[in-house]
XYZ file of N, CA and C in Angstrom:
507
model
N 0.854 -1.171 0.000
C 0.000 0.000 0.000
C 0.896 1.227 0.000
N 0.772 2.361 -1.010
C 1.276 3.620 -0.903
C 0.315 4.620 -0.965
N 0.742 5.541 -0.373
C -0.366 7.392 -0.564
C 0.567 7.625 -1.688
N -0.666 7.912 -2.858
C -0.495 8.563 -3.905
C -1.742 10.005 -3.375
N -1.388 10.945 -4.675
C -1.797 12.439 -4.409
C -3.050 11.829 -5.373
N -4.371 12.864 -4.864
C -5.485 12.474 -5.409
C -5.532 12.499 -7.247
N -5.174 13.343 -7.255
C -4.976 14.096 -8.727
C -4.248 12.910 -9.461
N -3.114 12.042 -8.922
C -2.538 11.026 -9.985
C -3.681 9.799 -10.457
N -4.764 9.738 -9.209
C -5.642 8.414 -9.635
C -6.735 9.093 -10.464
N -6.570 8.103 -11.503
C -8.071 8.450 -12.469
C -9.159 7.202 -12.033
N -10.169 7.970 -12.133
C -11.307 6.819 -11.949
C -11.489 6.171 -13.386
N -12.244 5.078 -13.141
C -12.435 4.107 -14.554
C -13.156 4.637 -15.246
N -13.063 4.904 -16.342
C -14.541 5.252 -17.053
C -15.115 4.291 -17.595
N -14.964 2.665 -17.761
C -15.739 1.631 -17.823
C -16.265 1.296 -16.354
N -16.081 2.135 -15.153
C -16.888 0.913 -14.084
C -18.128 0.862 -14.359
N -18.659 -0.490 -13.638
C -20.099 -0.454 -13.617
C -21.070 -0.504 -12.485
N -19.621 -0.201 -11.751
C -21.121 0.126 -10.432
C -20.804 1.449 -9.944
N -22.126 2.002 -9.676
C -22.308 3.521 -9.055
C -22.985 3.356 -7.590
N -22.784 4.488 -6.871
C -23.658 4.753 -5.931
C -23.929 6.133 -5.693
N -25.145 6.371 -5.632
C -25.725 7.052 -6.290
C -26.646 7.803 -4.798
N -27.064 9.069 -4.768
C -27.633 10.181 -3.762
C -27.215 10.091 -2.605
N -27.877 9.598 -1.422
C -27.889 9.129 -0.414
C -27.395 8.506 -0.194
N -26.824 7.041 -0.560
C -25.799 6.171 -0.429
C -24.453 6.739 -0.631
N -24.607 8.025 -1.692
C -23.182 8.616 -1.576
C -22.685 9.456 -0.460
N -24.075 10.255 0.152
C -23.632 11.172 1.089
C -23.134 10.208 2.388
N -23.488 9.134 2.636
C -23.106 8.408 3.622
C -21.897 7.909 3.340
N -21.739 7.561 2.097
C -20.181 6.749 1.879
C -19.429 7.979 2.463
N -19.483 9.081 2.350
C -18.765 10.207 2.176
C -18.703 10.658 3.212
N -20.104 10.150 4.438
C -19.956 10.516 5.673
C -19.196 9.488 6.639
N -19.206 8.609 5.744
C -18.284 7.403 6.865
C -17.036 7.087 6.619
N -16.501 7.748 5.739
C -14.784 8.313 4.862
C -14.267 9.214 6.250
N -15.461 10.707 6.412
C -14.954 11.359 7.000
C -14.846 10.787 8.423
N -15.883 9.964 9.277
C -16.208 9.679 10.553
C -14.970 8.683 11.118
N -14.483 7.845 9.982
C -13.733 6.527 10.074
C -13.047 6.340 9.344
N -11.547 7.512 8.852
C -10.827 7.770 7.713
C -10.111 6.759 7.878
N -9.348 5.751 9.323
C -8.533 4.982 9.201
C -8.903 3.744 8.285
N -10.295 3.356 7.879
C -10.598 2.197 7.144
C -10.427 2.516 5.895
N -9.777 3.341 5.413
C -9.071 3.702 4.204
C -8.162 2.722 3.745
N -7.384 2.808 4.364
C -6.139 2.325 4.738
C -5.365 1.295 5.011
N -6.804 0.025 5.567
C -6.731 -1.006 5.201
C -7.847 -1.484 4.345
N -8.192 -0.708 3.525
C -9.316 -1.300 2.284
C -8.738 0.386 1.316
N -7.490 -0.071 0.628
C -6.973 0.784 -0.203
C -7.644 0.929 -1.614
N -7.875 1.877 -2.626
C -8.353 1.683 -3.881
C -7.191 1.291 -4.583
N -7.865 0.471 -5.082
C -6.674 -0.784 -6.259
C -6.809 -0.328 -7.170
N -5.629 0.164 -7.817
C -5.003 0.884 -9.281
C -4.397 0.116 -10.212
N -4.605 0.282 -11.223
C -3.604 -0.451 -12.108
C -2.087 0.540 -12.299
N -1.136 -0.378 -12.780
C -0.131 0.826 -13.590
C 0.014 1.768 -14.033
N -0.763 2.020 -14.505
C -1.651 3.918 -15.149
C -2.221 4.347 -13.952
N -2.399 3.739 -13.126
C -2.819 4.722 -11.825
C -4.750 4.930 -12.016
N -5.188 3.736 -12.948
C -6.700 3.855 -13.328
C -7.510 2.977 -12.564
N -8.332 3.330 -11.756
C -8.792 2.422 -10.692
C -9.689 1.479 -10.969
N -9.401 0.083 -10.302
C -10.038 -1.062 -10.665
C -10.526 -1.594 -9.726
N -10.787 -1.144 -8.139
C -11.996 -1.137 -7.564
C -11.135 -0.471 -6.366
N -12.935 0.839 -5.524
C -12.762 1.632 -5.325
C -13.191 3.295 -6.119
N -13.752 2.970 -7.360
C -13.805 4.136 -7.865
C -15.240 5.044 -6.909
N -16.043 4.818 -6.221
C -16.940 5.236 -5.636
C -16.233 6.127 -4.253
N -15.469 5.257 -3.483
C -14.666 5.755 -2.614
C -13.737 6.994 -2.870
N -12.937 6.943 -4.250
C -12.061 7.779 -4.677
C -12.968 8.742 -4.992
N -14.322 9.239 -5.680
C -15.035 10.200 -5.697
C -15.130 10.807 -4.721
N -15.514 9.538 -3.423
C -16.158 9.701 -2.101
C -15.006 10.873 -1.183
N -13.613 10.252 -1.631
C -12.617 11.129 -0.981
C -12.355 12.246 -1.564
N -12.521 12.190 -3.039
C -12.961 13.937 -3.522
C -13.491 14.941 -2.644
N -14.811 14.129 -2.459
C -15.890 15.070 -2.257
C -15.101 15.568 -0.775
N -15.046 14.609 -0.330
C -14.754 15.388 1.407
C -13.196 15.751 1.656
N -12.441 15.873 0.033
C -11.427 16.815 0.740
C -10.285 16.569 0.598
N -10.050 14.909 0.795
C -8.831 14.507 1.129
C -7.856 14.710 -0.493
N -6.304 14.600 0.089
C -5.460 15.418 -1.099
C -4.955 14.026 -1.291
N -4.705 13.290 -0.486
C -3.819 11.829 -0.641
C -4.481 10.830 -0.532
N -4.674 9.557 -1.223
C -5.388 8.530 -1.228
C -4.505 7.471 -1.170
N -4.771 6.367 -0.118
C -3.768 4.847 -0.208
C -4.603 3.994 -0.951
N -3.563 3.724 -1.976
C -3.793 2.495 -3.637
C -2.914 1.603 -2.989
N -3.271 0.395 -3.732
C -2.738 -0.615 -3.784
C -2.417 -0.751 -5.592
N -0.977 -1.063 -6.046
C -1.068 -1.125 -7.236
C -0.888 -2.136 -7.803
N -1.340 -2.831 -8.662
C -1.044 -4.148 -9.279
C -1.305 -4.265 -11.029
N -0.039 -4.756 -11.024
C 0.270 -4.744 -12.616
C -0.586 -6.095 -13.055
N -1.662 -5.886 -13.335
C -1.902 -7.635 -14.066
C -2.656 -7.320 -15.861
N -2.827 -8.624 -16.233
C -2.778 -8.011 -17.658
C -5.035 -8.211 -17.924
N -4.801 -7.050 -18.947
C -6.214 -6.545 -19.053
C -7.566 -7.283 -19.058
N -7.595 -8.777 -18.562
C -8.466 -9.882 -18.708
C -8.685 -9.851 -16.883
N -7.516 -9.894 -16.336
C -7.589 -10.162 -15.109
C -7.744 -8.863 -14.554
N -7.749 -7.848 -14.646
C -8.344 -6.686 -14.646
C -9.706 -6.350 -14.684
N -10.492 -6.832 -15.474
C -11.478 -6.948 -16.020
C -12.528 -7.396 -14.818
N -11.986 -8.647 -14.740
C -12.450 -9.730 -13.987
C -12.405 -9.246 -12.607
N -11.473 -8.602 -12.191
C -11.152 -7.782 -10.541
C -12.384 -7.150 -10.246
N -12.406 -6.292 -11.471
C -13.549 -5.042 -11.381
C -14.895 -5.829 -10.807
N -15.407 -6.397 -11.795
C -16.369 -7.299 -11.422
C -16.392 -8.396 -10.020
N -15.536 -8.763 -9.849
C -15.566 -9.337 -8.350
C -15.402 -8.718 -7.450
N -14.625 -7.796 -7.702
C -14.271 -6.846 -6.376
C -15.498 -6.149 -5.918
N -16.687 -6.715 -6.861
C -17.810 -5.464 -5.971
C -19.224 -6.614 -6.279
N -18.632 -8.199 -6.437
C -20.093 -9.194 -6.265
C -19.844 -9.261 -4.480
N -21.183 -9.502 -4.256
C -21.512 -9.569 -2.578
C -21.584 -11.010 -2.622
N -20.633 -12.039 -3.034
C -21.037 -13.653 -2.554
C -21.562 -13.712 -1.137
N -21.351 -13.351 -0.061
C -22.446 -13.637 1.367
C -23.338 -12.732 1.251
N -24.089 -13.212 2.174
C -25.555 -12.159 2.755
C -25.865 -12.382 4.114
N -26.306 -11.338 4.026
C -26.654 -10.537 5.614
C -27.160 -11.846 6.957
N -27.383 -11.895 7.774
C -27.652 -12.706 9.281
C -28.697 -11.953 9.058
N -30.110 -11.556 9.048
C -30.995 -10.902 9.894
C -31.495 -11.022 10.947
N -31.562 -11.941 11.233
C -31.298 -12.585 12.671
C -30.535 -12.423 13.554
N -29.276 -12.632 13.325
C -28.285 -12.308 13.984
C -28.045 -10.762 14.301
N -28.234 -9.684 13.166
C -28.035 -8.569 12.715
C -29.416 -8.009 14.014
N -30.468 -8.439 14.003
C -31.947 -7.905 14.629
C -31.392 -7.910 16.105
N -30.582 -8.836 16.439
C -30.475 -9.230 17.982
C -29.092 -8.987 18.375
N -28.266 -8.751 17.490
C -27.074 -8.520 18.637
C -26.284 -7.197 18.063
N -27.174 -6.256 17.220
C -26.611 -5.024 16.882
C -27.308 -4.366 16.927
N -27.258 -2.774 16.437
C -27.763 -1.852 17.330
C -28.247 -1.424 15.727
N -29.591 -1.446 15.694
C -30.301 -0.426 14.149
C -30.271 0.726 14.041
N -29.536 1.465 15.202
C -29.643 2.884 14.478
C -27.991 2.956 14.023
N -27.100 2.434 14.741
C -25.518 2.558 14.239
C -25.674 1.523 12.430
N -26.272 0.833 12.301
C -26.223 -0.350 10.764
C -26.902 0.442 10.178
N -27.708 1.419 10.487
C -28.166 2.475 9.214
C -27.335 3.978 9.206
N -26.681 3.958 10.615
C -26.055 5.223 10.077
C -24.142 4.811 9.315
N -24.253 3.238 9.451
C -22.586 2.926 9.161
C -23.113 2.616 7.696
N -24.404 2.747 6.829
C -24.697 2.483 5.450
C -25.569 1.417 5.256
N -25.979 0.370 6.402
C -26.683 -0.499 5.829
C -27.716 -0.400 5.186
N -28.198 -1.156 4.624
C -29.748 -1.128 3.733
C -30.550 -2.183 4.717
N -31.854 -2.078 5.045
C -32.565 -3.044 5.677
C -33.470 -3.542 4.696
N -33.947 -4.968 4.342
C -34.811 -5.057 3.044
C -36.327 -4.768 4.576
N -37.384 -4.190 3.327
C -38.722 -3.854 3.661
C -39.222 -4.423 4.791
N -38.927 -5.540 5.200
C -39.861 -6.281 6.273
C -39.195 -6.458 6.906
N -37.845 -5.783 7.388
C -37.115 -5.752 8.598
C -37.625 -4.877 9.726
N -37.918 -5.516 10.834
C -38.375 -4.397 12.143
C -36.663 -3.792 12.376
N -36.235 -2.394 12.017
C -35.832 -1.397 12.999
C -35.950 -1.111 14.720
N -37.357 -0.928 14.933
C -37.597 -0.982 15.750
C -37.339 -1.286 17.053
N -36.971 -0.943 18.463
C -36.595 -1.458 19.434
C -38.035 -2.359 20.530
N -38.172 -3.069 20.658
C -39.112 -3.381 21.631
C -39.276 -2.525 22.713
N -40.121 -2.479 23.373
C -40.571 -1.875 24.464
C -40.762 -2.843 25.704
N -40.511 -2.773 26.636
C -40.665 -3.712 27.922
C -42.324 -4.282 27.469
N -42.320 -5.286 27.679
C -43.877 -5.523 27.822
C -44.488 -5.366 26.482
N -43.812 -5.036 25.353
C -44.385 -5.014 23.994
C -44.838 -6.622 23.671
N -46.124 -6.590 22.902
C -46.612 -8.118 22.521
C -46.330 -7.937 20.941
N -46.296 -9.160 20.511
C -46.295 -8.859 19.376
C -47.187 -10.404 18.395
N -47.073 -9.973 17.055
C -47.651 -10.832 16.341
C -47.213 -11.911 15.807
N -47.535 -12.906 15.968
C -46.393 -14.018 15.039
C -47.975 -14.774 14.218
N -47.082 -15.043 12.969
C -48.262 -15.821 12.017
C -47.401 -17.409 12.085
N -48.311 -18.332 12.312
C -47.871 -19.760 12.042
C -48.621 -20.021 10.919
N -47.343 -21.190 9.896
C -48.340 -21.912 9.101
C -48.067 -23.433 9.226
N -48.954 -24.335 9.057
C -49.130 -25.373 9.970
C -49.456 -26.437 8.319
N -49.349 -27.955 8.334
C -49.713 -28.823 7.519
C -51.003 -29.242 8.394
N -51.524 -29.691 7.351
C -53.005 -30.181 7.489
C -52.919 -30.936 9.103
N -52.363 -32.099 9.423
C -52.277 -32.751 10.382
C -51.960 -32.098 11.687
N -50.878 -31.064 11.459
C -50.620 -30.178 12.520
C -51.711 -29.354 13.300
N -52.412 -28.724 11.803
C -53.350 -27.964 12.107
C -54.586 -28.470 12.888
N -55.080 -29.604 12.758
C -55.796 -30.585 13.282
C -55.311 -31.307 14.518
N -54.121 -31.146 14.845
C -54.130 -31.365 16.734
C -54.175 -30.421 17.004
N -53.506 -29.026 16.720
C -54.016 -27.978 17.456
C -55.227 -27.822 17.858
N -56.309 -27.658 17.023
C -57.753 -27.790 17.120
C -58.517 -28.361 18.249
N -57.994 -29.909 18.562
C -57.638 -30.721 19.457
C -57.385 -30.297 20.363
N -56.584 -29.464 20.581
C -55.999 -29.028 21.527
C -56.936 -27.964 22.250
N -57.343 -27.330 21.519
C -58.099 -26.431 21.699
C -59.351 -26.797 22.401
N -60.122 -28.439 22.023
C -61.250 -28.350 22.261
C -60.666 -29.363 23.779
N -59.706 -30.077 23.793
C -59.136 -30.457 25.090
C -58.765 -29.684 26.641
N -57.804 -29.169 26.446
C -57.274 -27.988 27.346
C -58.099 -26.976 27.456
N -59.122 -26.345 26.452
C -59.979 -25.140 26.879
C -59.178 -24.175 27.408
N -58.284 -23.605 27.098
C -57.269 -22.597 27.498
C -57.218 -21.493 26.082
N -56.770 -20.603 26.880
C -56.532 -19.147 25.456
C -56.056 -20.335 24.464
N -56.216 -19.486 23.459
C -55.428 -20.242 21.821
C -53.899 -19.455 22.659
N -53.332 -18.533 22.710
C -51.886 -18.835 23.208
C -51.711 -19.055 23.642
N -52.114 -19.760 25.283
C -51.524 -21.137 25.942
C -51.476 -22.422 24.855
N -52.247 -22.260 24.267
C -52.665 -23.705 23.843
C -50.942 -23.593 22.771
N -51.136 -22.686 21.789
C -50.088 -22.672 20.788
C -48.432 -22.527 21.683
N -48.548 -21.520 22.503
C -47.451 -21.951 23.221
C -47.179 -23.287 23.883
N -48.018 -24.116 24.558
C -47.618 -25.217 25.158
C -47.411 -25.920 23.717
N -48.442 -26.176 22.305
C -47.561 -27.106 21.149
C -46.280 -26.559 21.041
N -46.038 -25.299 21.131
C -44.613 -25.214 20.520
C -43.496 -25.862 21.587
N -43.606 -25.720 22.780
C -42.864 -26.118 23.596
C -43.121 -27.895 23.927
N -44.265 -28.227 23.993
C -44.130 -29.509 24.083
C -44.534 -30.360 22.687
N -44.246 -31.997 22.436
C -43.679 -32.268 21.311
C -45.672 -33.125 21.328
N -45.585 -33.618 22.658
C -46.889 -34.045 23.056
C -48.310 -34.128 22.670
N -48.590 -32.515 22.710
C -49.670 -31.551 22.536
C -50.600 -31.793 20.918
């Protein structure tokens, strides 16, 4: 990794990914908030100093200022280049939402850039908040519950809580 001066890196004019309004003002706000992750996630240049991933970031450090940018440079020949560009920005994993809902904090994952898809609760619970759960059940299932129902004579959520907990029911 070296600091080159902003002015020597050109951005690609074949990339193909943008980010675009809002996603930029945040890239741009989390450049400025957390400049050291620069630094170990350098924009990768080719020999010409033409960037082959990173070109969003290198705008991103335009915008807010900075005069010196750390590249990583690598000479490889124009196939494998190619190919960088394009991998360097496929997302092969995906998100925990689960994991993500319960052991992180939703207002820091939207202000560090995350995207939440539509039917993610944000939301924090409230002590004592109830909430809704939909079950869907196979025919047979659905038919001991029922059972259950006309047995035990208890709320339908005792009843559905004790099937879920016991194997019995």
């Amino acid at each position: 990794m070296e600091l080159r001066r902003l002015t020597e890196i050109s951005p690609n004019p074949e990339n193909p990914r943008v980010i675009r309004d809002d996603k930029f003002k945040k890239l741009v706000k989390s450049l400025k908030a957390f400049p050291e992750m620069a630094a170990v996630r350098p924009v990768v240049v080719n020999t010409d100093f033409v960037v082959l991933g990173g070109n969003m970031r290198l705008r991103a450090m335009k915008e807010a200022g900075w005069k010196e940018v750390p590249v990583e440079v690598v000479d490889w020949p124009e196939e494998k280049q190619r190919e960088f560009i394009v991998k360097d920005n496929v997302g092969f994993g995906e998100w925990d939402w689960d994991e993500l809902a319960n052991t992180w904090d939703a207002q820091e994952l939207n202000e560090w850039g995350l995207d939440f898809p539509n039917d993610f609760d944000t939301a924090q619970p409230d002590e004592g908040e109830s909430f809704k759960i939909t079950l869907e059940y196979t025919e047979e299932d659905y038919s001991k519950l029922m059972d259950a129902f006309m047995v035990f004579g208890s709320t339908k959520e005792e009843v559905v809580f004790n099937a879920l907990i016991k194997e019995d029911v």
